[in-house]
C-alpha positions as CSV (number, residue, x, y, z in Angstrom):
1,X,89.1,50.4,-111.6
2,X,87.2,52.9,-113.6
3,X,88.3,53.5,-117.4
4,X,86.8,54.8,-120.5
5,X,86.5,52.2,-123.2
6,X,85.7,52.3,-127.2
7,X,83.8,49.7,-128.5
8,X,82.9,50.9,-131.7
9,X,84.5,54.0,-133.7
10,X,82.1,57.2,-133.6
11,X,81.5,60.4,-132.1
12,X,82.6,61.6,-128.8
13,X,79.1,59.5,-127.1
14,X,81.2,55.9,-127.5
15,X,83.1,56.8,-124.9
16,X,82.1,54.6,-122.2
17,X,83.0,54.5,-118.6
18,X,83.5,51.2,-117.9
19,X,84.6,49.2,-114.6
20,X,87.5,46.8,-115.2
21,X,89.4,45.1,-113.5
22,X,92.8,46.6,-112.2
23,X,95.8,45.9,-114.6
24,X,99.0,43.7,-113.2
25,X,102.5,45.0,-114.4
26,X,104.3,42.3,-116.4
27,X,108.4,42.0,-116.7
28,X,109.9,45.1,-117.1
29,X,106.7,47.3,-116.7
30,X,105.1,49.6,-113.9
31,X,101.7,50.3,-112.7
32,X,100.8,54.0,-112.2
33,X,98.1,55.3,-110.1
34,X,96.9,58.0,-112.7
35,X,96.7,61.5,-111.6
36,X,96.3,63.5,-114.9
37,X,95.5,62.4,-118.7
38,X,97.1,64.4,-121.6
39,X,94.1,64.7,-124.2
40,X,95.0,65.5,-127.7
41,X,93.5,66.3,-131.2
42,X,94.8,63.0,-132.1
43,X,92.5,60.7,-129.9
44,X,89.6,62.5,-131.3
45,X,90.9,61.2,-134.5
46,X,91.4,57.6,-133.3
47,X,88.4,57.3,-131.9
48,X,86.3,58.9,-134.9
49,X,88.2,55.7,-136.9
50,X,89.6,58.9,-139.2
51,X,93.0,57.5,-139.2
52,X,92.9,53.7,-138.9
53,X,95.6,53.8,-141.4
54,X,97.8,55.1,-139.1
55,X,96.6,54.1,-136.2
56,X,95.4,50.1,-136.6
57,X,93.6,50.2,-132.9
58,X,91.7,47.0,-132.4
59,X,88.1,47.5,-130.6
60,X,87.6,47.3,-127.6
61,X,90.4,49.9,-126.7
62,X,91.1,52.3,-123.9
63,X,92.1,55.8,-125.4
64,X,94.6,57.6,-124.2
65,X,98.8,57.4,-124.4
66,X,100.4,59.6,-121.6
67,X,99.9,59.9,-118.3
68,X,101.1,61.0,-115.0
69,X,100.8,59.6,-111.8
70,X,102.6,57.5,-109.2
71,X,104.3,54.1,-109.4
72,X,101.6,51.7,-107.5
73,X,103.8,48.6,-108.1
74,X,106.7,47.1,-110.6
75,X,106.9,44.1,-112.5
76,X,110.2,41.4,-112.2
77,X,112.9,43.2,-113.9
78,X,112.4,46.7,-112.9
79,X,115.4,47.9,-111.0
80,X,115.3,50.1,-108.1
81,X,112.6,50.4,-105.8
82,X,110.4,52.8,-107.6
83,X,107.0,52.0,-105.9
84,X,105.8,56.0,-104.7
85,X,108.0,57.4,-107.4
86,X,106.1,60.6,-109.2
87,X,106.4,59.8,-113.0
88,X,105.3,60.5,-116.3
89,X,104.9,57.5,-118.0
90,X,104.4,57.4,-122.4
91,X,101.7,54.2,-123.1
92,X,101.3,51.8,-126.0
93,X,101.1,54.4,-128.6
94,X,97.6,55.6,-128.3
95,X,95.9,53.7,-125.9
96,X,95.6,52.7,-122.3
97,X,95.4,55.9,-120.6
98,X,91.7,57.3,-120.1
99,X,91.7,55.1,-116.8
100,X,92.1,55.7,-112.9
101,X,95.8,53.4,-113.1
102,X,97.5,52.3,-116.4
103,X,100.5,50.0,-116.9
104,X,103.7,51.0,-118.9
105,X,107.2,49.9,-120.1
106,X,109.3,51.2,-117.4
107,X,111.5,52.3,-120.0
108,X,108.8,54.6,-121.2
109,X,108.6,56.4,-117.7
110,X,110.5,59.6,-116.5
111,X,111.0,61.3,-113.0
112,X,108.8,63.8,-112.6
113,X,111.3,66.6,-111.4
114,X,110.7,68.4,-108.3
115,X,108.8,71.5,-108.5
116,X,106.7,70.5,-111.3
117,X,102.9,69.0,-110.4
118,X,101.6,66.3,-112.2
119,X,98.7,67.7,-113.6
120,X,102.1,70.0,-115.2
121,X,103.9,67.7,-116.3
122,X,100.8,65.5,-117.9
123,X,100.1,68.9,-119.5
124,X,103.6,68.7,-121.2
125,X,103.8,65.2,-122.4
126,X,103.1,65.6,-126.0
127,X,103.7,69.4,-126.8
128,X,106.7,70.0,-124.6
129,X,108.8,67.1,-127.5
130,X,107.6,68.9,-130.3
131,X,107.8,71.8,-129.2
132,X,111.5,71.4,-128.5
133,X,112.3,70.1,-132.5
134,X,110.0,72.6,-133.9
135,X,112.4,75.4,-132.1
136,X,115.5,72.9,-133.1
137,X,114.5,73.5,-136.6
138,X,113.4,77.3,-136.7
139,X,116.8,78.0,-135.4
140,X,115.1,81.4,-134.1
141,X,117.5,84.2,-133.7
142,X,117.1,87.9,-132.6
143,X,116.7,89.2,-135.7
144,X,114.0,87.2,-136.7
145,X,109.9,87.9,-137.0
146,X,108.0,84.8,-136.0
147,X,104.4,84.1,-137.2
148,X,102.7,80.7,-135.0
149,X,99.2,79.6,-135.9
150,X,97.1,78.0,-133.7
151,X,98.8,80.0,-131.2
152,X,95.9,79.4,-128.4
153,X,96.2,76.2,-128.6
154,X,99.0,74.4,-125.4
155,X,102.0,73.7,-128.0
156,X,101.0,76.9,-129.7
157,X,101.4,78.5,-126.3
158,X,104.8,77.5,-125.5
159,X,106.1,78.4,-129.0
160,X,104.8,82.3,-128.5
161,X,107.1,82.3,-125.2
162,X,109.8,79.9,-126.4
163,X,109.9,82.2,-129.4
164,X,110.7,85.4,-127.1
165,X,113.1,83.6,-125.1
166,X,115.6,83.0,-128.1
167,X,115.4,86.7,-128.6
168,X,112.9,87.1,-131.7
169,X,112.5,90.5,-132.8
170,X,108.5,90.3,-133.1
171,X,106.2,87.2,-132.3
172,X,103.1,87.3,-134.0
173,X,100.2,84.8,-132.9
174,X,97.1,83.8,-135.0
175,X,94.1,82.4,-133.5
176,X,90.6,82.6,-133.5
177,X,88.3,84.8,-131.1
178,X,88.6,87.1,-128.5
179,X,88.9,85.1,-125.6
180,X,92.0,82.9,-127.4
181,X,93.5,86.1,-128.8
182,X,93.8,87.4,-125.5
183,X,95.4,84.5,-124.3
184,X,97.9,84.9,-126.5
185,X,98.2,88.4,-125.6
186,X,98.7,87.4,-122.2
187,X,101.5,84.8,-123.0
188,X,103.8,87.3,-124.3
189,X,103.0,87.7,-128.1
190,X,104.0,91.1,-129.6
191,X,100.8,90.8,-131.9
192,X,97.5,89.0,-132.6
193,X,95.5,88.3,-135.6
194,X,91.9,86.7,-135.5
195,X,92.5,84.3,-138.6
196,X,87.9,84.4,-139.0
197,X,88.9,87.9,-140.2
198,X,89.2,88.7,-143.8
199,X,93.0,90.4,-144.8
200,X,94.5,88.5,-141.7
201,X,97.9,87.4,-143.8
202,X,98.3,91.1,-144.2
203,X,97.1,91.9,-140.9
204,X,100.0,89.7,-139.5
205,X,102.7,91.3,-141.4
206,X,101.8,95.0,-140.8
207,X,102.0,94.0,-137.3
208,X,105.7,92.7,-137.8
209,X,106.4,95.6,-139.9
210,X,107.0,93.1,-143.0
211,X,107.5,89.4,-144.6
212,X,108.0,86.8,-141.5
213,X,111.7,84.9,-141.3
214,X,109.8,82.0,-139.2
215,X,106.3,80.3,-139.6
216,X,105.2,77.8,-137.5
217,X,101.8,76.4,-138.9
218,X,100.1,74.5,-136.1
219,X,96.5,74.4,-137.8
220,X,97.2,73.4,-141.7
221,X,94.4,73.6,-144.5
222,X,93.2,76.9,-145.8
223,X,94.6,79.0,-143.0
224,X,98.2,77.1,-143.1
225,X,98.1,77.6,-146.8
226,X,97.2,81.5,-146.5
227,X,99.7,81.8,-144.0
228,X,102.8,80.7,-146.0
229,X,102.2,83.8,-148.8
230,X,103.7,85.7,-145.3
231,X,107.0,84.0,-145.1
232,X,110.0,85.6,-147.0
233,X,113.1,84.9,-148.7
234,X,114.9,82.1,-146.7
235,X,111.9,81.8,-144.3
236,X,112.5,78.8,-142.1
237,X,109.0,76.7,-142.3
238,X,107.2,74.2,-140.4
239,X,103.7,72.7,-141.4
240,X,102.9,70.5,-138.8
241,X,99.5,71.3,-138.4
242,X,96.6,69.8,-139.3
243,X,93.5,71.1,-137.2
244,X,91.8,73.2,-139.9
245,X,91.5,69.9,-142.2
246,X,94.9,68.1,-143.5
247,X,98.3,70.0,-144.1
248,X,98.8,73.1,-145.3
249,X,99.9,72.6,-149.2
250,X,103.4,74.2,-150.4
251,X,104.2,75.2,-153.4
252,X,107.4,74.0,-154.5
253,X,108.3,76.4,-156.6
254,X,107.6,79.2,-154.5
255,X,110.1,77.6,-152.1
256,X,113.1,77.2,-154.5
257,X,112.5,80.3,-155.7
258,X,113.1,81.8,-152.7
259,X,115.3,79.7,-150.8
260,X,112.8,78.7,-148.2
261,X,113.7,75.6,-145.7
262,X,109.7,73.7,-145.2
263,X,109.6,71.1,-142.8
264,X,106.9,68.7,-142.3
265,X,105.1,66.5,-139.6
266,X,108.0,63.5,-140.2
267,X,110.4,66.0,-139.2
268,X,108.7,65.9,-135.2
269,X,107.4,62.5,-135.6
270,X,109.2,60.7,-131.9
271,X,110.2,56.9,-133.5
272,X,111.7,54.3,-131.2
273,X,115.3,55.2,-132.6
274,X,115.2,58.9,-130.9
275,X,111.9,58.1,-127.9
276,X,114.7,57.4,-125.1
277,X,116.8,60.6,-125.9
278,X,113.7,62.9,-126.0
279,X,112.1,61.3,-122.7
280,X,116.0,62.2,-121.0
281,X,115.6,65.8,-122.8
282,X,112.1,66.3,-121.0
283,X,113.6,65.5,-118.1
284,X,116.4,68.0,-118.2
285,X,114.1,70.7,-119.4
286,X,111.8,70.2,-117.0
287,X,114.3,70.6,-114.2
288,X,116.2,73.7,-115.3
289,X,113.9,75.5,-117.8
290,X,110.4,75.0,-115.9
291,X,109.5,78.7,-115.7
292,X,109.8,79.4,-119.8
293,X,107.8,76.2,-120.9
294,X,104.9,76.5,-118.3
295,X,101.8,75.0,-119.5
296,X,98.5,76.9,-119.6
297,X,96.1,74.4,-118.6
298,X,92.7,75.5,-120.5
299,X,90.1,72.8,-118.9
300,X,90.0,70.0,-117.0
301,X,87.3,67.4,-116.8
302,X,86.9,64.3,-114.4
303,X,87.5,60.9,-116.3
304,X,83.6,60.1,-116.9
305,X,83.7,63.6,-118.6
306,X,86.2,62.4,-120.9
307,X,82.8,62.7,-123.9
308,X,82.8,66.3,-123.0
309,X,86.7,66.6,-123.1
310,X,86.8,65.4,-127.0
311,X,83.8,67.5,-128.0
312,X,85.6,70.4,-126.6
313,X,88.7,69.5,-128.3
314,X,86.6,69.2,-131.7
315,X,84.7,72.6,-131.5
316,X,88.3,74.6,-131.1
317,X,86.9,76.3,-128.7
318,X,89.3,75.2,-126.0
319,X,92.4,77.0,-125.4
320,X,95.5,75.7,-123.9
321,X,95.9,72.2,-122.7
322,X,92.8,69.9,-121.9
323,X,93.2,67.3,-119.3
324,X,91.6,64.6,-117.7
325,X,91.4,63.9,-114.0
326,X,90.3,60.2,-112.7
């Protein structure tokens, strides 16, 4: 089969396509014939070697940790006959993905509902979760004025619509250039903001008529920073961003004093103790709520593209979802 492989942590050229030869399932794993790859910020990182700390990947390594494709066969153990079955299968934490079939716990695969593409539900692997908590812990009600950076970005995306949904007042969306501010536009926010432009913070809140109730800061640094002087008294927080260079930093005094609730990337971080219930959530979602969590799907790129994918990713330039297609 034909896979992309790391053999030495750099710059969006060490991804190699590589023929290898087609993985066997083990006990209690599947094989799936892969028909889209969710890319994210955070392979970029892995395979820069930015965040080895985190993310101890031995070389060589296949990137890549979601998938969605088709059961090709099932290892002893695996109940039911599955082989056909459309699924969306969650890999060995960052790896074993970028490649034309991948294996997987079978406990880490879902149903693909009916209705929903692959390419979809690929698209939805990593932001449709978070998206879910970050709403979970914004708590957004009608009366409330919601501010999301990085708002062209694919989680971003779903947050501007999600954020309707529950009935927000105003939903404000930050992003950078025309072509993602329309975007935005298009996926139902009230406002935009360029956040290159000098006086956006204020921009933002003349737009919502005042001080925001909700911020949700998907790019951190400077801008993430900025962007919490435009949260109010009691203003429910998330900075769980980190595009623009690390989190944004909060002042703790500033949040006592005015009875702010911050949260922070632990609070959506998926461990082993909570994976199985938010895989059955995804599920459930997915089959009843399809319509208001639609993906935008940015860009695409064939697997041997997968160099061009990352340097896409890295330039911000690309909005919605990215995805590769072996």
């Amino acid at each position: 089969m034909k896979a992309i492989q790391v053999t030495a942590f750099g710059g969006p050229e060490v991804l190699t396509v590589v023929e290898m030869p087609d993985p066997g399932p083990g006990p209690g794993q599947i094989l799936v014939d892969v028909a889209a790859v969710d890319v994210i910020n955070l392979d970029t990182h892995v395979r820069a070697g930015a965040w080895e700390e985190f993310f101890p990947i031995p070389l060589p390594y296949v990137p890549g940790g979601a998938v969605a494709g088709t059961i090709a066969a099932v290892g002893a153990g695996v109940p039911g006959t599955r082989v056909g079955e459309r699924v969306a299968a969650w890999l060995d934490g960052v790896s074993g993905g970028y490649a034309e079939r991948a294996v997987a716990d079978a406990a880490s695969a879902v149903p693909v509902p009916d209705g929903v593409d692959l390419r979809s539900a690929a698209a939805l692997m990593h932001d449709l979760p978070t998206a879910l908590l970050l709403l979970d812990l914004a708590e957004i009600k009608p009366q409330d004025r919601v501010l999301i950076t990085g708002a062209a970005g694919a989680m971003g995306l779903l947050l501007v619509r999600a954020a309707h949904a529950a009935g927000a007042v105003v939903v404000v969306g930050a992003a950078r250039g025309g072509r993602k501010l329309e975007l935005v536009r298009e996926e139902g926010a009230d406002a935009v903001v360029d956040y290159s432009a000098d006086g956006w913070v204020e921009a933002a809140m003349t737009a919502a008529g005042g001080e925001f109730s909700v911020l949700l800061d998907g790019v951190g640094g400077e801008l993430g920073t900025a962007a919490l002087s435009a949260a109010g008294d009691g203003a429910r927080i998330s900075t769980h961003g980190a595009a623009a260079g690390g989190f944004a930093r909060v002042d703790a005094e500033v949040v006592a004093r005015r009875g702010q609730r911050v949260s922070g990337i632990a609070a959506v971080r998926i461990g082993p103790d909570r994976a199985a219930a938010v895989r059955r959530r995804w599920v459930e979602v997915l089959r009843t709520r399809s319509a208001e969590f639609r993906p935008v799907i940015g860009q695409t790129f064939a697997l041997e593209e997968a160099g061009s994918a990352h340097t896409a990713i890295e330039s911000r330039e690309a909005p919605g979802k990215t995805l590769l297609i072996p």
